[in-house]
Tab-separated table of C-alpha atoms in Angstrom:
chain	number	residue	atom	x	y	z
A	1	MET	CA	141.076	-60.774	-31.087
A	2	LYS	CA	137.738	-59.926	-29.496
A	3	ARG	CA	137.688	-56.607	-31.378
A	4	ILE	CA	138.090	-58.440	-34.690
A	5	LYS	CA	135.214	-60.825	-33.852
A	6	TRP	CA	132.980	-57.942	-32.824
A	7	GLY	CA	133.895	-56.111	-36.044
A	8	ILE	CA	132.933	-59.096	-38.154
A	9	ALA	CA	129.680	-59.452	-36.232
A	10	LEU	CA	128.824	-55.804	-36.824
A	11	ILE	CA	129.475	-56.161	-40.575
A	12	ILE	CA	127.200	-59.213	-40.764
A	13	ILE	CA	124.439	-57.423	-38.857
A	14	SER	CA	124.834	-54.362	-41.079
A	15	LEU	CA	124.543	-56.443	-44.250
A	16	PHE	CA	121.501	-58.256	-42.862
A	17	VAL	CA	119.728	-54.999	-41.980
A	18	SER	CA	120.665	-53.497	-45.339
A	19	GLY	CA	119.325	-56.562	-47.126
A	20	CYS	CA	116.061	-56.415	-45.174
A	21	THR	CA	115.672	-52.703	-45.916
A	22	LYS	CA	116.349	-53.239	-49.625
A	23	SER	CA	113.906	-56.126	-49.727
A	24	LYS	CA	111.210	-53.981	-48.077
A	25	ASP	CA	111.893	-51.117	-50.518
A	26	GLN	CA	111.647	-53.436	-53.510
A	27	THR	CA	108.450	-54.945	-52.184
A	28	HIS	CA	106.968	-51.482	-51.614
A	29	GLU	CA	107.956	-50.430	-55.144
A	30	GLN	CA	106.422	-53.572	-56.604
A	31	ASP	CA	103.224	-53.082	-54.619
A	32	SER	CA	103.033	-49.472	-55.832
A	33	LYS	CA	103.334	-50.570	-59.462
A	34	GLU	CA	100.664	-53.206	-58.987
A	35	ARG	CA	98.319	-50.560	-57.616
A	36	LEU	CA	98.738	-48.529	-60.809
A	37	SER	CA	96.572	-49.299	-63.828
A	38	ILE	CA	97.465	-48.896	-67.510
A	39	ALA	CA	94.656	-47.670	-69.759
A	40	PRO	CA	94.637	-50.349	-72.486
A	41	PHE	CA	93.751	-48.094	-75.414
A	42	ILE	CA	96.135	-45.205	-74.676
A	43	GLY	CA	98.936	-46.854	-72.697
A	44	GLU	CA	98.938	-44.227	-69.958
A	45	ILE	CA	99.386	-45.087	-66.278
A	46	SER	CA	96.754	-44.088	-63.767
A	47	GLU	CA	95.939	-44.792	-60.154
A	48	ASP	CA	92.330	-45.372	-61.192
A	49	GLU	CA	91.306	-48.815	-62.383
A	50	ASN	CA	90.627	-48.792	-66.136
A	51	ASP	CA	87.953	-51.463	-66.303
A	52	MET	CA	85.255	-49.729	-68.377
A	53	ARG	CA	84.103	-51.549	-71.472
A	54	PRO	CA	84.931	-49.540	-74.616
A	55	ILE	CA	82.123	-47.418	-76.007
A	56	VAL	CA	82.063	-46.903	-79.790
A	57	ALA	CA	79.946	-44.026	-81.083
A	58	THR	CA	79.293	-43.054	-84.684
A	59	ILE	CA	80.019	-39.318	-84.855
A	60	ASN	CA	78.816	-37.005	-87.609
A	61	ASN	CA	81.601	-35.324	-89.634
A	62	ASP	CA	79.509	-33.227	-91.962
A	63	PRO	CA	80.854	-29.649	-91.881
A	64	LYS	CA	77.434	-28.648	-90.484
A	65	ALA	CA	78.070	-30.951	-87.510
A	66	ARG	CA	81.310	-29.249	-86.465
A	67	PRO	CA	82.570	-28.581	-83.909
A	68	GLN	CA	81.640	-31.939	-82.409
A	69	SER	CA	81.329	-32.771	-78.731
A	70	GLY	CA	83.513	-35.294	-76.932
A	71	LEU	CA	85.891	-36.226	-79.768
A	72	HIS	CA	88.835	-34.690	-77.947
A	73	GLU	CA	88.375	-37.243	-75.136
A	74	ALA	CA	88.228	-40.324	-77.374
A	75	ASP	CA	91.078	-42.803	-76.912
A	76	ILE	CA	91.016	-43.717	-80.597
A	77	VAL	CA	89.088	-42.130	-83.468
A	78	TYR	CA	88.649	-43.934	-86.801
A	79	GLU	CA	87.642	-41.975	-89.907
A	80	PHE	CA	85.773	-43.917	-92.596
A	81	MET	CA	84.396	-42.808	-95.922
A	82	VAL	CA	80.635	-43.219	-96.263
A	83	GLU	CA	78.274	-42.444	-99.143
A	84	GLY	CA	78.494	-39.216	-101.085
A	85	GLY	CA	82.243	-38.951	-100.605
A	86	MET	CA	81.735	-37.827	-97.011
A	87	THR	CA	83.454	-39.250	-93.955
A	88	ARG	CA	82.188	-40.254	-90.558
A	89	TYR	CA	83.941	-41.077	-87.284
A	90	ALA	CA	83.929	-44.061	-84.978
A	91	ALA	CA	85.051	-42.708	-81.605
A	92	VAL	CA	86.305	-45.180	-79.004
A	93	PHE	CA	85.916	-44.137	-75.357
A	94	GLN	CA	87.467	-46.277	-72.634
A	95	SER	CA	89.789	-44.295	-70.381
A	96	SER	CA	87.111	-41.612	-69.989
A	97	LEU	CA	83.531	-40.933	-71.025
A	98	PRO	CA	82.642	-37.340	-72.001
A	99	GLU	CA	79.613	-35.677	-70.487
A	100	LYS	CA	78.242	-35.024	-74.003
A	101	ILE	CA	78.914	-36.970	-77.206
A	102	GLY	CA	77.834	-36.112	-80.725
A	103	PRO	CA	76.329	-35.309	-83.047
A	104	ILE	CA	75.501	-39.025	-83.215
A	105	ARG	CA	74.941	-40.378	-86.714
A	106	SER	CA	73.645	-43.562	-88.281
A	107	ALA	CA	75.222	-47.016	-88.303
A	108	ARG	CA	77.061	-48.600	-91.192
A	109	ASP	CA	78.480	-52.104	-91.489
A	110	VAL	CA	82.062	-50.958	-90.962
A	111	PHE	CA	81.213	-49.331	-87.620
A	112	ILE	CA	79.516	-52.492	-86.429
A	113	ASP	CA	82.499	-54.582	-87.550
A	114	LEU	CA	84.818	-52.293	-85.597
A	115	ALA	CA	82.667	-52.362	-82.457
A	116	ASP	CA	82.354	-56.135	-82.690
A	117	GLY	CA	86.140	-56.549	-82.918
A	118	LEU	CA	86.666	-54.332	-79.884
A	119	ASN	CA	83.839	-56.040	-77.960
A	120	ALA	CA	82.394	-52.575	-77.443
A	121	PHE	CA	78.988	-51.158	-76.591
A	122	TYR	CA	77.857	-49.432	-79.788
A	123	ILE	CA	75.957	-46.146	-80.122
A	124	ALA	CA	74.348	-44.785	-83.294
A	125	HIS	CA	71.279	-42.885	-84.453
A	126	GLY	CA	69.855	-44.522	-87.557
A	127	TYR	CA	71.192	-47.276	-89.808
A	128	SER	CA	71.601	-48.485	-93.353
A	129	PRO	CA	69.445	-51.495	-94.339
A	130	SER	CA	72.301	-53.987	-93.905
A	131	ALA	CA	73.459	-52.355	-90.664
A	132	LYS	CA	69.928	-52.621	-89.295
A	133	GLN	CA	69.924	-56.354	-90.043
A	134	SER	CA	73.232	-56.819	-88.211
A	135	LEU	CA	72.060	-54.867	-85.184
A	136	GLU	CA	68.773	-56.737	-84.958
A	137	ALA	CA	70.691	-60.013	-85.290
A	138	GLY	CA	72.600	-59.130	-82.114
A	139	VAL	CA	76.075	-58.814	-83.615
A	140	VAL	CA	76.908	-56.184	-80.982
A	141	ASP	CA	75.366	-54.759	-77.820
A	142	TYR	CA	73.922	-51.417	-78.866
A	143	ILE	CA	71.511	-48.559	-78.407
A	144	ASN	CA	70.056	-46.621	-81.341
A	145	GLY	CA	68.448	-43.197	-81.467
A	146	MET	CA	65.718	-44.434	-83.802
A	147	GLN	CA	64.046	-46.071	-80.826
A	148	HIS	CA	65.021	-43.475	-78.212
A	149	ASP	CA	64.913	-40.093	-79.959
A	150	GLY	CA	63.980	-37.397	-77.454
A	151	SER	CA	64.722	-39.571	-74.433
A	152	LEU	CA	68.171	-41.180	-74.275
A	153	PHE	CA	69.135	-39.168	-77.359
A	154	GLU	CA	68.575	-35.440	-77.114
A	155	ARG	CA	68.214	-32.911	-79.928
A	156	SER	CA	70.011	-29.578	-79.714
A	157	THR	CA	68.162	-26.485	-80.888
A	158	ASP	CA	71.139	-24.729	-82.466
A	159	ARG	CA	71.432	-27.167	-85.390
A	160	GLN	CA	69.068	-28.892	-87.769
A	161	ALA	CA	68.580	-32.653	-88.040
A	162	PRO	CA	70.424	-34.905	-88.714
A	163	HIS	CA	73.248	-32.833	-87.231
A	164	ASN	CA	71.818	-32.334	-83.745
A	165	SER	CA	71.479	-35.691	-81.957
A	166	TYR	CA	73.520	-36.107	-78.763
A	167	ILE	CA	73.862	-38.578	-75.929
A	168	THR	CA	75.234	-37.914	-72.444
A	169	ALA	CA	77.445	-40.120	-70.289
A	170	GLU	CA	74.527	-40.627	-67.931
A	171	HIS	CA	72.296	-41.788	-70.761
A	172	VAL	CA	74.997	-44.140	-72.065
A	173	ARG	CA	74.983	-45.907	-68.698
A	174	GLU	CA	71.168	-45.932	-68.636
A	175	ALA	CA	71.138	-47.358	-72.165
A	176	ALA	CA	73.484	-50.203	-71.255
A	177	GLU	CA	71.324	-51.072	-68.272
A	178	LEU	CA	68.179	-50.892	-70.409
A	179	VAL	CA	69.473	-53.494	-72.883
A	180	ASP	CA	71.159	-55.544	-70.151
A	181	ALA	CA	74.674	-54.916	-71.504
A	182	SER	CA	77.648	-54.980	-69.179
A	183	LEU	CA	79.943	-51.933	-69.211
A	184	THR	CA	82.835	-53.853	-67.653
A	185	LEU	CA	85.934	-54.456	-69.786
A	186	ARG	CA	86.022	-58.029	-71.074
A	187	GLN	CA	89.184	-58.070	-73.168
A	188	LYS	CA	92.182	-55.817	-73.675
A	189	PRO	CA	93.244	-54.835	-77.193
A	190	PRO	CA	96.534	-56.225	-78.582
A	191	LEU	CA	98.110	-52.763	-78.696
A	192	SER	CA	101.716	-52.038	-77.734
A	193	PHE	CA	103.173	-48.801	-76.388
A	194	HIS	CA	106.553	-47.114	-76.052
A	195	ASP	CA	107.772	-46.165	-72.589
A	196	GLY	CA	107.874	-42.552	-73.784
A	197	LEU	CA	108.926	-40.206	-76.585
A	198	LYS	CA	112.637	-40.996	-76.109
A	199	ASP	CA	111.878	-44.643	-76.819
A	200	VAL	CA	110.890	-43.826	-80.434
A	201	LYS	CA	113.821	-44.767	-82.706
A	202	ILE	CA	112.329	-43.634	-86.036
A	203	GLU	CA	114.718	-41.428	-88.019
A	204	THR	CA	112.548	-39.644	-90.619
A	205	LYS	CA	110.996	-36.431	-89.332
A	206	ALA	CA	107.426	-35.328	-90.027
A	207	THR	CA	106.394	-32.122	-88.278
A	208	SER	CA	103.325	-31.435	-90.416
A	209	ILE	CA	100.949	-34.026	-91.903
A	210	THR	CA	98.111	-33.701	-94.403
A	211	VAL	CA	95.644	-36.554	-94.904
A	212	GLU	CA	93.049	-36.449	-97.684
A	213	ASN	CA	89.944	-38.576	-97.212
A	214	GLY	CA	86.496	-38.408	-98.721
A	215	ILE	CA	85.900	-35.860	-101.469
A	216	GLY	CA	86.983	-32.247	-101.218
A	217	PRO	CA	89.038	-30.183	-98.783
A	218	GLN	CA	86.265	-30.249	-96.147
A	219	PHE	CA	87.525	-33.742	-95.239
A	220	THR	CA	91.255	-33.008	-95.386
A	221	SER	CA	92.920	-33.251	-91.971
A	222	THR	CA	96.167	-31.517	-91.045
A	223	TYR	CA	98.316	-32.277	-88.004
A	224	VAL	CA	101.085	-29.985	-86.753
A	225	TYR	CA	103.578	-31.388	-84.270
A	226	ASP	CA	104.147	-29.549	-81.003
A	227	ASP	CA	107.683	-30.545	-80.101
A	228	GLU	CA	107.483	-29.162	-76.576
A	229	ALA	CA	104.275	-31.007	-75.711
A	230	GLY	CA	105.051	-34.087	-77.817
A	231	ILE	CA	101.635	-34.073	-79.518
A	232	TYR	CA	99.956	-33.214	-82.822
A	233	TRP	CA	97.282	-30.520	-83.071
A	234	GLN	CA	94.549	-31.196	-85.618
A	235	SER	CA	92.749	-28.928	-88.048
A	236	ILE	CA	90.312	-29.745	-90.871
A	237	ASN	CA	90.149	-27.672	-94.038
A	238	ASP	CA	92.510	-25.220	-92.297
A	239	ILE	CA	90.089	-24.739	-89.394
A	240	GLU	CA	91.320	-25.709	-85.928
A	241	SER	CA	89.477	-28.709	-84.498
A	242	VAL	CA	87.980	-27.909	-81.093
A	243	ASP	CA	85.404	-29.317	-78.716
A	244	ALA	CA	82.026	-27.584	-78.837
A	245	GLN	CA	81.710	-27.479	-75.034
A	246	SER	CA	85.204	-26.828	-73.719
A	247	ASN	CA	86.787	-25.272	-76.822
A	248	ASP	CA	89.778	-27.555	-76.189
A	249	GLY	CA	91.736	-28.503	-79.283
A	250	ILE	CA	92.160	-32.057	-80.506
A	251	ALA	CA	95.632	-33.257	-79.541
A	252	VAL	CA	96.877	-36.739	-80.441
A	253	ALA	CA	100.048	-38.735	-79.873
A	254	ASN	CA	99.767	-40.954	-82.962
A	255	VAL	CA	98.327	-40.629	-86.444
A	256	LEU	CA	97.884	-43.863	-88.392
A	257	VAL	CA	96.785	-43.781	-92.027
A	258	LEU	CA	95.939	-47.090	-93.658
A	259	GLU	CA	94.541	-48.122	-96.997
A	260	ALA	CA	91.793	-50.729	-97.261
A	261	PRO	CA	89.647	-52.138	-100.073
A	262	HIS	CA	86.431	-50.152	-100.600
A	263	LYS	CA	83.434	-51.328	-102.613
A	264	THR	CA	80.237	-49.454	-103.462
A	265	ILE	CA	77.328	-51.717	-102.518
A	266	ASP	CA	74.137	-49.818	-103.411
A	267	ASP	CA	72.652	-46.973	-105.418
A	268	ALA	CA	73.124	-44.596	-102.479
A	269	GLY	CA	76.891	-45.077	-102.771
A	270	ARG	CA	77.330	-46.813	-99.414
A	271	GLN	CA	80.700	-48.448	-98.935
A	272	SER	CA	81.784	-51.907	-97.882
A	273	ILE	CA	85.222	-51.537	-96.283
A	274	ASP	CA	87.453	-54.545	-95.699
A	275	LEU	CA	88.915	-54.362	-92.184
A	276	ALA	CA	90.172	-57.950	-92.200
A	277	SER	CA	92.729	-58.301	-94.986
A	278	GLY	CA	95.407	-55.850	-93.850
A	279	GLY	CA	97.597	-53.762	-96.117
A	280	LYS	CA	99.839	-50.717	-96.334
A	281	GLY	CA	99.936	-47.949	-93.781
A	282	ILE	CA	101.957	-45.034	-92.526
A	283	LEU	CA	102.481	-44.143	-88.859
A	284	PHE	CA	103.282	-40.702	-87.445
A	285	GLN	CA	104.494	-40.269	-83.875
A	286	ALA	CA	106.956	-38.098	-81.933
A	287	GLY	CA	107.356	-35.800	-84.930
A	288	LYS	CA	108.527	-38.708	-87.077
A	289	VAL	CA	107.154	-41.072	-89.703
A	290	VAL	CA	107.586	-44.712	-90.667
A	291	ASP	CA	106.000	-46.962	-93.289
A	292	VAL	CA	104.096	-49.839	-91.692
A	293	GLU	CA	101.671	-52.580	-92.540
A	294	TRP	CA	98.384	-53.010	-90.748
A	295	ALA	CA	96.647	-56.185	-89.668
A	296	ASN	CA	93.486	-57.302	-87.965
A	297	GLU	CA	94.466	-59.144	-84.806
A	298	ASN	CA	91.535	-60.751	-83.012
A	299	GLY	CA	89.212	-58.134	-84.463
A	300	VAL	CA	91.428	-55.138	-83.634
A	301	ILE	CA	93.322	-53.029	-86.183
A	302	VAL	CA	97.025	-52.844	-85.286
A	303	PRO	CA	100.042	-51.297	-87.030
A	304	VAL	CA	102.758	-53.812	-87.876
A	305	LEU	CA	106.489	-53.122	-88.217
A	306	ASP	CA	109.076	-55.803	-88.970
A	307	GLY	CA	106.500	-58.501	-88.367
A	308	LYS	CA	105.537	-57.275	-84.898
A	309	VAL	CA	102.822	-54.997	-83.544
A	310	ALA	CA	104.307	-51.512	-83.850
A	311	LYS	CA	104.484	-49.529	-80.635
A	312	LEU	CA	102.418	-46.390	-80.177
A	313	VAL	CA	103.354	-43.366	-78.116
A	314	PRO	CA	101.186	-43.308	-74.976
A	315	GLY	CA	98.221	-41.058	-75.635
A	316	LYS	CA	95.379	-40.698	-78.109
A	317	THR	CA	95.433	-42.059	-81.667
A	318	TRP	CA	93.573	-41.055	-84.825
A	319	VAL	CA	93.235	-43.633	-87.603
A	320	HIS	CA	92.297	-42.563	-91.132
A	321	VAL	CA	91.053	-45.427	-93.313
A	322	ILE	CA	91.369	-44.399	-96.961
A	323	GLN	CA	90.700	-46.063	-100.296
A	324	GLN	CA	93.261	-48.578	-101.498
A	325	SER	CA	93.467	-46.716	-104.781
A	326	PRO	CA	95.186	-44.256	-104.988
A	327	GLY	CA	96.300	-45.157	-101.449
A	328	VAL	CA	98.549	-43.573	-98.839
A	329	THR	CA	101.276	-42.511	-101.272
A	330	ALA	CA	98.903	-40.155	-103.079
A	331	LYS	CA	96.680	-39.109	-100.187
A	332	VAL	CA	99.209	-38.418	-97.436
A	333	GLN	CA	101.835	-35.674	-97.470
A	334	PHE	CA	104.191	-34.554	-94.735
A	335	VAL	CA	106.795	-31.894	-94.086
A	336	PRO	CA	110.059	-32.866	-92.322
């Protein structure tokens, strides 16, 4: 009888100890997760706190400005058509800030609208008349090379103006301090991310993508999917895109192409691009493709699928904003 009682006592003690151990393990696991930080623009987990305010820089995409510096580190890159049928980039840096960024080019209304929606610190060198009015009205916190050429903005000697203006990470921080702008993250974007590649349930394959924007093949981007790495490698006009400093290629997890209303607003051919109304889009990820809509949610462009914000694969994203006519059907091709 005593042996039975002792046996029961031992079982109870064992369960109690096991429960305590499990509770401690769960607590430790929870604490570990809380110590990790998710970069809000790329959805990747890091032990470092991702609290830097996004930086939006207008990057030159003239063929004479290639290869650019720092684009390969941008969390998101938006391509917009500007005057003359050329395109220009808005590069968003939040999870990291490259040592050298550029060539920096002049501001347009659409870049300011984008930076305003992201609550970003905006960098440009020059401006259109309407963009200058918006900047001087304080629509965004900004620094412009027109006032700081040769100081915060440095000219390279291997290229001719306007394809040779650059800014360093150090000068970005100095610029923010100069204009009394905080570089601490104020709001997170309403983006959503998959847990990983296996979480993508899209059926239609797309291993090679071609996106036409602007006028002529010099602004045609091609992405080839690397199944082993789970990323797309970019080239433009059949020339591999690389970073001018590191020679690293541009590798992205998602390619989003969306169509938006464009309107020519002056004799120079400058464009007014509607980033508020939403419309048709097409999303490439994990070697697959799906038709989506896009919307502007609290100032941020998001892909929409079945009425919800479509999930992105963790990693970098390139967004090509093309004219509504002829639209994505005519300007985007892919190979299964």
